[in-house]
């Protein structure tokens, strides 16, 4: 059984938000077109309290209940089965979707017999990467969909470095076209 994980496709990580990936909104139609190929779709959300140690490293973003924490309005939400909230504590970085506190993402997926996880969303160097590395560690066959993820590229080369690190850990990089063709 395969599942699609959409990481942090939230307003604050898209152009116009507090901590944007420059092309964050461009992956929305790609992800929408992928959803039909998956029997299970999970979205993670960065979900921070107003005051958290996390904001000593980053501008304030994805405050619980705020506009910035909402999923991008263009994302199809009727086929999202579960939302995983992470970074919810005041010392909680919550980069990986597997750190969600409202559910155990690992348990949730394994209870539904998921063995292959396809990862999309934002940001390649942070939450996508950490989610993918955790996914491998937890025993899922892990794929990152190259044209359905967006990076921040704070420093030149960050995105490529993140891809190399994920591949080294056993993550397979695929394209949305390959998935649609089965
Ligand atoms: C993220 C930086 C800070 C992400 C979250 O979603 O990748 N990046 N917090």
PDB file of C-alpha atoms and ligand atoms in Angstrom:
ATOM      1  CA  UNK A   1       0.000   0.000   0.000  1.00  0.00           C
ATOM      2  CA  UNK A   2       1.384   3.405  -0.919  1.00  0.00           C
ATOM      3  CA  UNK A   3       0.657   6.804   0.579  1.00  0.00           C
ATOM      4  CA  UNK A   4       1.272  10.402  -0.416  1.00  0.00           C
ATOM      5  CA  UNK A   5       2.700  12.768   2.195  1.00  0.00           C
ATOM      6  CA  UNK A   6       2.326  16.497   1.565  1.00  0.00           C
ATOM      7  CA  UNK A   7       4.770  18.356   3.792  1.00  0.00           C
ATOM      8  CA  UNK A   8       3.937  21.870   5.011  1.00  0.00           C
ATOM      9  CA  UNK A   9       2.168  23.232   1.924  1.00  0.00           C
ATOM     10  CA  UNK A  10       1.175  26.237   4.035  1.00  0.00           C
ATOM     11  CA  UNK A  11       0.742  29.916   3.211  1.00  0.00           C
ATOM     12  CA  UNK A  12       3.794  30.981   5.242  1.00  0.00           C
ATOM     13  CA  UNK A  13       6.049  28.758   3.128  1.00  0.00           C
ATOM     14  CA  UNK A  14       4.680  30.133  -0.160  1.00  0.00           C
ATOM     15  CA  UNK A  15       5.319  33.537  -1.808  1.00  0.00           C
ATOM     16  CA  UNK A  16       3.563  36.189   0.330  1.00  0.00           C
ATOM     17  CA  UNK A  17       4.184  34.210   3.514  1.00  0.00           C
ATOM     18  CA  UNK A  18       6.606  34.721   6.397  1.00  0.00           C
ATOM     19  CA  UNK A  19       9.268  32.194   5.347  1.00  0.00           C
ATOM     20  CA  UNK A  20       8.656  31.538   1.665  1.00  0.00           C
ATOM     21  CA  UNK A  21      10.152  28.989  -0.662  1.00  0.00           C
ATOM     22  CA  UNK A  22      10.368  31.143  -3.829  1.00  0.00           C
ATOM     23  CA  UNK A  23       8.498  28.538  -5.903  1.00  0.00           C
ATOM     24  CA  UNK A  24       6.406  27.026  -3.124  1.00  0.00           C
ATOM     25  CA  UNK A  25       3.095  27.677  -4.864  1.00  0.00           C
ATOM     26  CA  UNK A  26       4.264  26.099  -8.121  1.00  0.00           C
ATOM     27  CA  UNK A  27       4.122  22.588  -6.707  1.00  0.00           C
ATOM     28  CA  UNK A  28       0.430  22.885  -5.800  1.00  0.00           C
ATOM     29  CA  UNK A  29      -0.972  21.830  -9.216  1.00  0.00           C
ATOM     30  CA  UNK A  30       1.578  19.002  -9.438  1.00  0.00           C
ATOM     31  CA  UNK A  31       0.491  17.647  -6.055  1.00  0.00           C
ATOM     32  CA  UNK A  32      -3.193  18.039  -6.941  1.00  0.00           C
ATOM     33  CA  UNK A  33      -2.646  15.953 -10.047  1.00  0.00           C
ATOM     34  CA  UNK A  34      -0.854  13.237  -8.066  1.00  0.00           C
ATOM     35  CA  UNK A  35      -3.524  12.725  -5.418  1.00  0.00           C
ATOM     36  CA  UNK A  36      -5.734  10.457  -7.523  1.00  0.00           C
ATOM     37  CA  UNK A  37      -2.900   7.935  -7.794  1.00  0.00           C
ATOM     38  CA  UNK A  38      -2.886   7.354  -4.011  1.00  0.00           C
ATOM     39  CA  UNK A  39      -5.419   5.570  -1.822  1.00  0.00           C
ATOM     40  CA  UNK A  40      -4.134   7.522   1.185  1.00  0.00           C
ATOM     41  CA  UNK A  41      -3.097  11.170   1.411  1.00  0.00           C
ATOM     42  CA  UNK A  42      -1.625  12.755   4.552  1.00  0.00           C
ATOM     43  CA  UNK A  43      -0.657  16.418   4.962  1.00  0.00           C
ATOM     44  CA  UNK A  44       1.708  17.676   7.639  1.00  0.00           C
ATOM     45  CA  UNK A  45       1.451  21.177   9.034  1.00  0.00           C
ATOM     46  CA  UNK A  46       3.989  23.205  10.930  1.00  0.00           C
ATOM     47  CA  UNK A  47       1.909  24.277  13.925  1.00  0.00           C
ATOM     48  CA  UNK A  48       3.834  26.512  16.293  1.00  0.00           C
ATOM     49  CA  UNK A  49       2.793  28.281  19.466  1.00  0.00           C
ATOM     50  CA  UNK A  50       3.250  32.056  19.508  1.00  0.00           C
ATOM     51  CA  UNK A  51       6.420  31.720  21.579  1.00  0.00           C
ATOM     52  CA  UNK A  52       8.835  28.907  20.840  1.00  0.00           C
ATOM     53  CA  UNK A  53      12.592  28.350  20.859  1.00  0.00           C
ATOM     54  CA  UNK A  54      12.195  27.525  17.155  1.00  0.00           C
ATOM     55  CA  UNK A  55      11.798  31.268  16.468  1.00  0.00           C
ATOM     56  CA  UNK A  56      15.321  31.979  17.653  1.00  0.00           C
ATOM     57  CA  UNK A  57      16.426  30.338  14.379  1.00  0.00           C
ATOM     58  CA  UNK A  58      13.602  31.454  12.092  1.00  0.00           C
ATOM     59  CA  UNK A  59      11.201  34.356  11.546  1.00  0.00           C
ATOM     60  CA  UNK A  60       7.822  33.736  13.132  1.00  0.00           C
ATOM     61  CA  UNK A  61       5.781  31.427  10.926  1.00  0.00           C
ATOM     62  CA  UNK A  62       2.892  28.953  10.971  1.00  0.00           C
ATOM     63  CA  UNK A  63       1.398  30.117  14.260  1.00  0.00           C
ATOM     64  CA  UNK A  64      -1.400  27.773  15.344  1.00  0.00           C
ATOM     65  CA  UNK A  65      -4.723  28.946  13.904  1.00  0.00           C
ATOM     66  CA  UNK A  66      -3.240  31.768  11.795  1.00  0.00           C
ATOM     67  CA  UNK A  67      -3.622  32.393   8.065  1.00  0.00           C
ATOM     68  CA  UNK A  68       0.044  31.537   7.567  1.00  0.00           C
ATOM     69  CA  UNK A  69      -0.530  28.085   9.028  1.00  0.00           C
ATOM     70  CA  UNK A  70      -3.416  27.280   6.676  1.00  0.00           C
ATOM     71  CA  UNK A  71      -2.792  24.953   3.772  1.00  0.00           C
ATOM     72  CA  UNK A  72      -2.343  26.772   0.459  1.00  0.00           C
ATOM     73  CA  UNK A  73      -5.852  27.608  -0.798  1.00  0.00           C
ATOM     74  CA  UNK A  74      -5.142  26.013  -4.178  1.00  0.00           C
ATOM     75  CA  UNK A  75      -4.420  22.619  -2.679  1.00  0.00           C
ATOM     76  CA  UNK A  76      -7.237  20.082  -3.052  1.00  0.00           C
ATOM     77  CA  UNK A  77      -8.250  19.360   0.504  1.00  0.00           C
ATOM     78  CA  UNK A  78     -11.210  17.026  -0.028  1.00  0.00           C
ATOM     79  CA  UNK A  79      -8.892  14.066  -0.567  1.00  0.00           C
ATOM     80  CA  UNK A  80      -6.612  14.640   2.429  1.00  0.00           C
ATOM     81  CA  UNK A  81      -7.385  11.859   4.890  1.00  0.00           C
ATOM     82  CA  UNK A  82      -5.288  12.992   7.836  1.00  0.00           C
ATOM     83  CA  UNK A  83      -3.419  16.105   8.974  1.00  0.00           C
ATOM     84  CA  UNK A  84      -0.295  15.675  11.117  1.00  0.00           C
ATOM     85  CA  UNK A  85       0.600  18.675  13.327  1.00  0.00           C
ATOM     86  CA  UNK A  86       4.239  19.183  14.293  1.00  0.00           C
ATOM     87  CA  UNK A  87       6.391  21.765  16.050  1.00  0.00           C
ATOM     88  CA  UNK A  88       3.545  22.175  18.509  1.00  0.00           C
ATOM     89  CA  UNK A  89       5.581  22.580  21.709  1.00  0.00           C
ATOM     90  CA  UNK A  90       7.596  25.579  22.890  1.00  0.00           C
ATOM     91  CA  UNK A  91      10.900  23.740  22.482  1.00  0.00           C
ATOM     92  CA  UNK A  92       9.835  21.632  19.573  1.00  0.00           C
ATOM     93  CA  UNK A  93      11.577  22.201  16.203  1.00  0.00           C
ATOM     94  CA  UNK A  94       9.286  19.747  14.472  1.00  0.00           C
ATOM     95  CA  UNK A  95      11.046  19.504  11.138  1.00  0.00           C
ATOM     96  CA  UNK A  96       9.961  15.930  10.451  1.00  0.00           C
ATOM     97  CA  UNK A  97       6.332  14.959   9.905  1.00  0.00           C
ATOM     98  CA  UNK A  98       7.127  11.917  12.060  1.00  0.00           C
ATOM     99  CA  UNK A  99       7.402  14.317  15.019  1.00  0.00           C
ATOM    100  CA  UNK A 100       3.679  15.108  14.793  1.00  0.00           C
ATOM    101  CA  UNK A 101       2.017  15.284  18.193  1.00  0.00           C
ATOM    102  CA  UNK A 102      -1.687  14.911  17.319  1.00  0.00           C
ATOM    103  CA  UNK A 103      -1.040  11.439  15.886  1.00  0.00           C
ATOM    104  CA  UNK A 104       1.872   9.028  15.653  1.00  0.00           C
ATOM    105  CA  UNK A 105       2.426   9.199  11.913  1.00  0.00           C
ATOM    106  CA  UNK A 106       4.444   5.981  11.935  1.00  0.00           C
ATOM    107  CA  UNK A 107       1.682   4.061  13.760  1.00  0.00           C
ATOM    108  CA  UNK A 108      -1.032   5.595  11.598  1.00  0.00           C
ATOM    109  CA  UNK A 109       0.669   4.558   8.354  1.00  0.00           C
ATOM    110  CA  UNK A 110       1.676   1.104   9.574  1.00  0.00           C
ATOM    111  CA  UNK A 111      -1.829   0.372  10.880  1.00  0.00           C
ATOM    112  CA  UNK A 112      -3.056   1.039   7.335  1.00  0.00           C
ATOM    113  CA  UNK A 113      -0.375  -1.288   5.897  1.00  0.00           C
ATOM    114  CA  UNK A 114       1.511   1.506   4.168  1.00  0.00           C
ATOM    115  CA  UNK A 115       4.972   0.372   3.088  1.00  0.00           C
ATOM    116  CA  UNK A 116       5.787   2.991   0.441  1.00  0.00           C
ATOM    117  CA  UNK A 117       5.744   6.697   1.179  1.00  0.00           C
ATOM    118  CA  UNK A 118       5.887   9.346  -1.545  1.00  0.00           C
ATOM    119  CA  UNK A 119       6.916  12.726  -0.210  1.00  0.00           C
ATOM    120  CA  UNK A 120       6.048  16.142  -1.668  1.00  0.00           C
ATOM    121  CA  UNK A 121       5.913  19.707  -0.340  1.00  0.00           C
ATOM    122  CA  UNK A 122       8.157  22.297   1.327  1.00  0.00           C
ATOM    123  CA  UNK A 123      11.002  22.813   2.142  1.00  0.00           C
ATOM    124  CA  UNK A 124      13.405  20.404   0.480  1.00  0.00           C
ATOM    125  CA  UNK A 125      16.321  21.245   2.811  1.00  0.00           C
ATOM    126  CA  UNK A 126      14.380  21.160   6.069  1.00  0.00           C
ATOM    127  CA  UNK A 127      11.035  19.484   6.583  1.00  0.00           C
ATOM    128  CA  UNK A 128      10.986  17.409   3.392  1.00  0.00           C
ATOM    129  CA  UNK A 129      14.502  16.133   4.049  1.00  0.00           C
ATOM    130  CA  UNK A 130      13.949  15.343   7.730  1.00  0.00           C
ATOM    131  CA  UNK A 131      10.647  13.616   6.973  1.00  0.00           C
ATOM    132  CA  UNK A 132      12.289  11.529   4.237  1.00  0.00           C
ATOM    133  CA  UNK A 133      15.248  10.523   6.437  1.00  0.00           C
ATOM    134  CA  UNK A 134      12.872   9.522   9.254  1.00  0.00           C
ATOM    135  CA  UNK A 135      10.695   7.617   6.800  1.00  0.00           C
ATOM    136  CA  UNK A 136      13.678   5.497   5.721  1.00  0.00           C
ATOM    137  CA  UNK A 137      14.653   4.909   9.369  1.00  0.00           C
ATOM    138  CA  UNK A 138      11.144   3.705  10.156  1.00  0.00           C
ATOM    139  CA  UNK A 139      11.312   1.158   7.372  1.00  0.00           C
ATOM    140  CA  UNK A 140       9.187   2.716   4.628  1.00  0.00           C
ATOM    141  CA  UNK A 141      10.341   2.573   1.030  1.00  0.00           C
ATOM    142  CA  UNK A 142      10.734   6.287   0.577  1.00  0.00           C
ATOM    143  CA  UNK A 143      10.392   8.411  -2.533  1.00  0.00           C
ATOM    144  CA  UNK A 144      10.712  12.169  -2.971  1.00  0.00           C
ATOM    145  CA  UNK A 145       8.879  13.571  -5.983  1.00  0.00           C
ATOM    146  CA  UNK A 146      11.372  15.961  -7.600  1.00  0.00           C
ATOM    147  CA  UNK A 147       8.880  18.265  -9.323  1.00  0.00           C
ATOM    148  CA  UNK A 148       6.496  18.302  -6.343  1.00  0.00           C
ATOM    149  CA  UNK A 149       8.940  19.711  -3.779  1.00  0.00           C
ATOM    150  CA  UNK A 150      10.249  23.265  -3.365  1.00  0.00           C
ATOM    151  CA  UNK A 151      13.357  24.539  -1.622  1.00  0.00           C
ATOM    152  CA  UNK A 152      14.380  27.736   0.125  1.00  0.00           C
ATOM    153  CA  UNK A 153      18.040  27.752  -1.048  1.00  0.00           C
ATOM    154  CA  UNK A 154      19.141  30.041   1.787  1.00  0.00           C
ATOM    155  CA  UNK A 155      22.684  29.351   0.599  1.00  0.00           C
ATOM    156  CA  UNK A 156      23.498  28.346  -2.961  1.00  0.00           C
ATOM    157  CA  UNK A 157      23.748  24.574  -3.264  1.00  0.00           C
ATOM    158  CA  UNK A 158      21.552  23.776  -0.244  1.00  0.00           C
ATOM    159  CA  UNK A 159      18.914  22.046  -2.347  1.00  0.00           C
ATOM    160  CA  UNK A 160      21.379  19.845  -4.223  1.00  0.00           C
ATOM    161  CA  UNK A 161      23.106  18.966  -0.968  1.00  0.00           C
ATOM    162  CA  UNK A 162      19.778  17.917   0.542  1.00  0.00           C
ATOM    163  CA  UNK A 163      19.023  15.671  -2.447  1.00  0.00           C
ATOM    164  CA  UNK A 164      22.436  14.014  -2.180  1.00  0.00           C
ATOM    165  CA  UNK A 165      21.948  13.432   1.541  1.00  0.00           C
ATOM    166  CA  UNK A 166      18.520  11.876   0.994  1.00  0.00           C
ATOM    167  CA  UNK A 167      19.778   9.636  -1.821  1.00  0.00           C
ATOM    168  CA  UNK A 168      22.716   8.546   0.298  1.00  0.00           C
ATOM    169  CA  UNK A 169      20.264   7.478   3.013  1.00  0.00           C
ATOM    170  CA  UNK A 170      18.290   5.353   0.553  1.00  0.00           C
ATOM    171  CA  UNK A 171      15.577   7.760  -0.607  1.00  0.00           C
ATOM    172  CA  UNK A 172      14.629   7.373  -4.272  1.00  0.00           C
ATOM    173  CA  UNK A 173      14.080  10.543  -6.273  1.00  0.00           C
ATOM    174  CA  UNK A 174      11.255  10.192  -8.800  1.00  0.00           C
ATOM    175  CA  UNK A 175       9.131  12.488 -10.987  1.00  0.00           C
ATOM    176  CA  UNK A 176       5.369  12.976 -10.984  1.00  0.00           C
ATOM    177  CA  UNK A 177       5.253  11.681 -14.565  1.00  0.00           C
ATOM    178  CA  UNK A 178       6.774   8.345 -13.509  1.00  0.00           C
ATOM    179  CA  UNK A 179       4.119   8.000 -10.801  1.00  0.00           C
ATOM    180  CA  UNK A 180       1.213   8.866 -13.096  1.00  0.00           C
ATOM    181  CA  UNK A 181       2.433   6.257 -15.585  1.00  0.00           C
ATOM    182  CA  UNK A 182       2.362   3.688 -12.780  1.00  0.00           C
TER     183      UNK A 182
HETATM  184  C1  LIG B   1      10.558  24.592   7.610  1.00  0.00           C
HETATM  185  C2  LIG B   1      12.176  26.099   8.158  1.00  0.00           C
HETATM  186  C3  LIG B   1      11.613  26.303   9.390  1.00  0.00           C
HETATM  187  C4  LIG B   1       9.984  23.642   6.607  1.00  0.00           C
HETATM  188  C5  LIG B   1       9.971  24.768   8.845  1.00  0.00           C
HETATM  189  O1  LIG B   1       8.772  23.438   6.575  1.00  0.00           O
HETATM  190  O2  LIG B   1      10.772  23.102   5.832  1.00  0.00           O
HETATM  191  N1  LIG B   1      11.653  25.258   7.285  1.00  0.00           N
HETATM  192  N2  LIG B   1      10.521  25.624   9.718  1.00  0.00           N
END
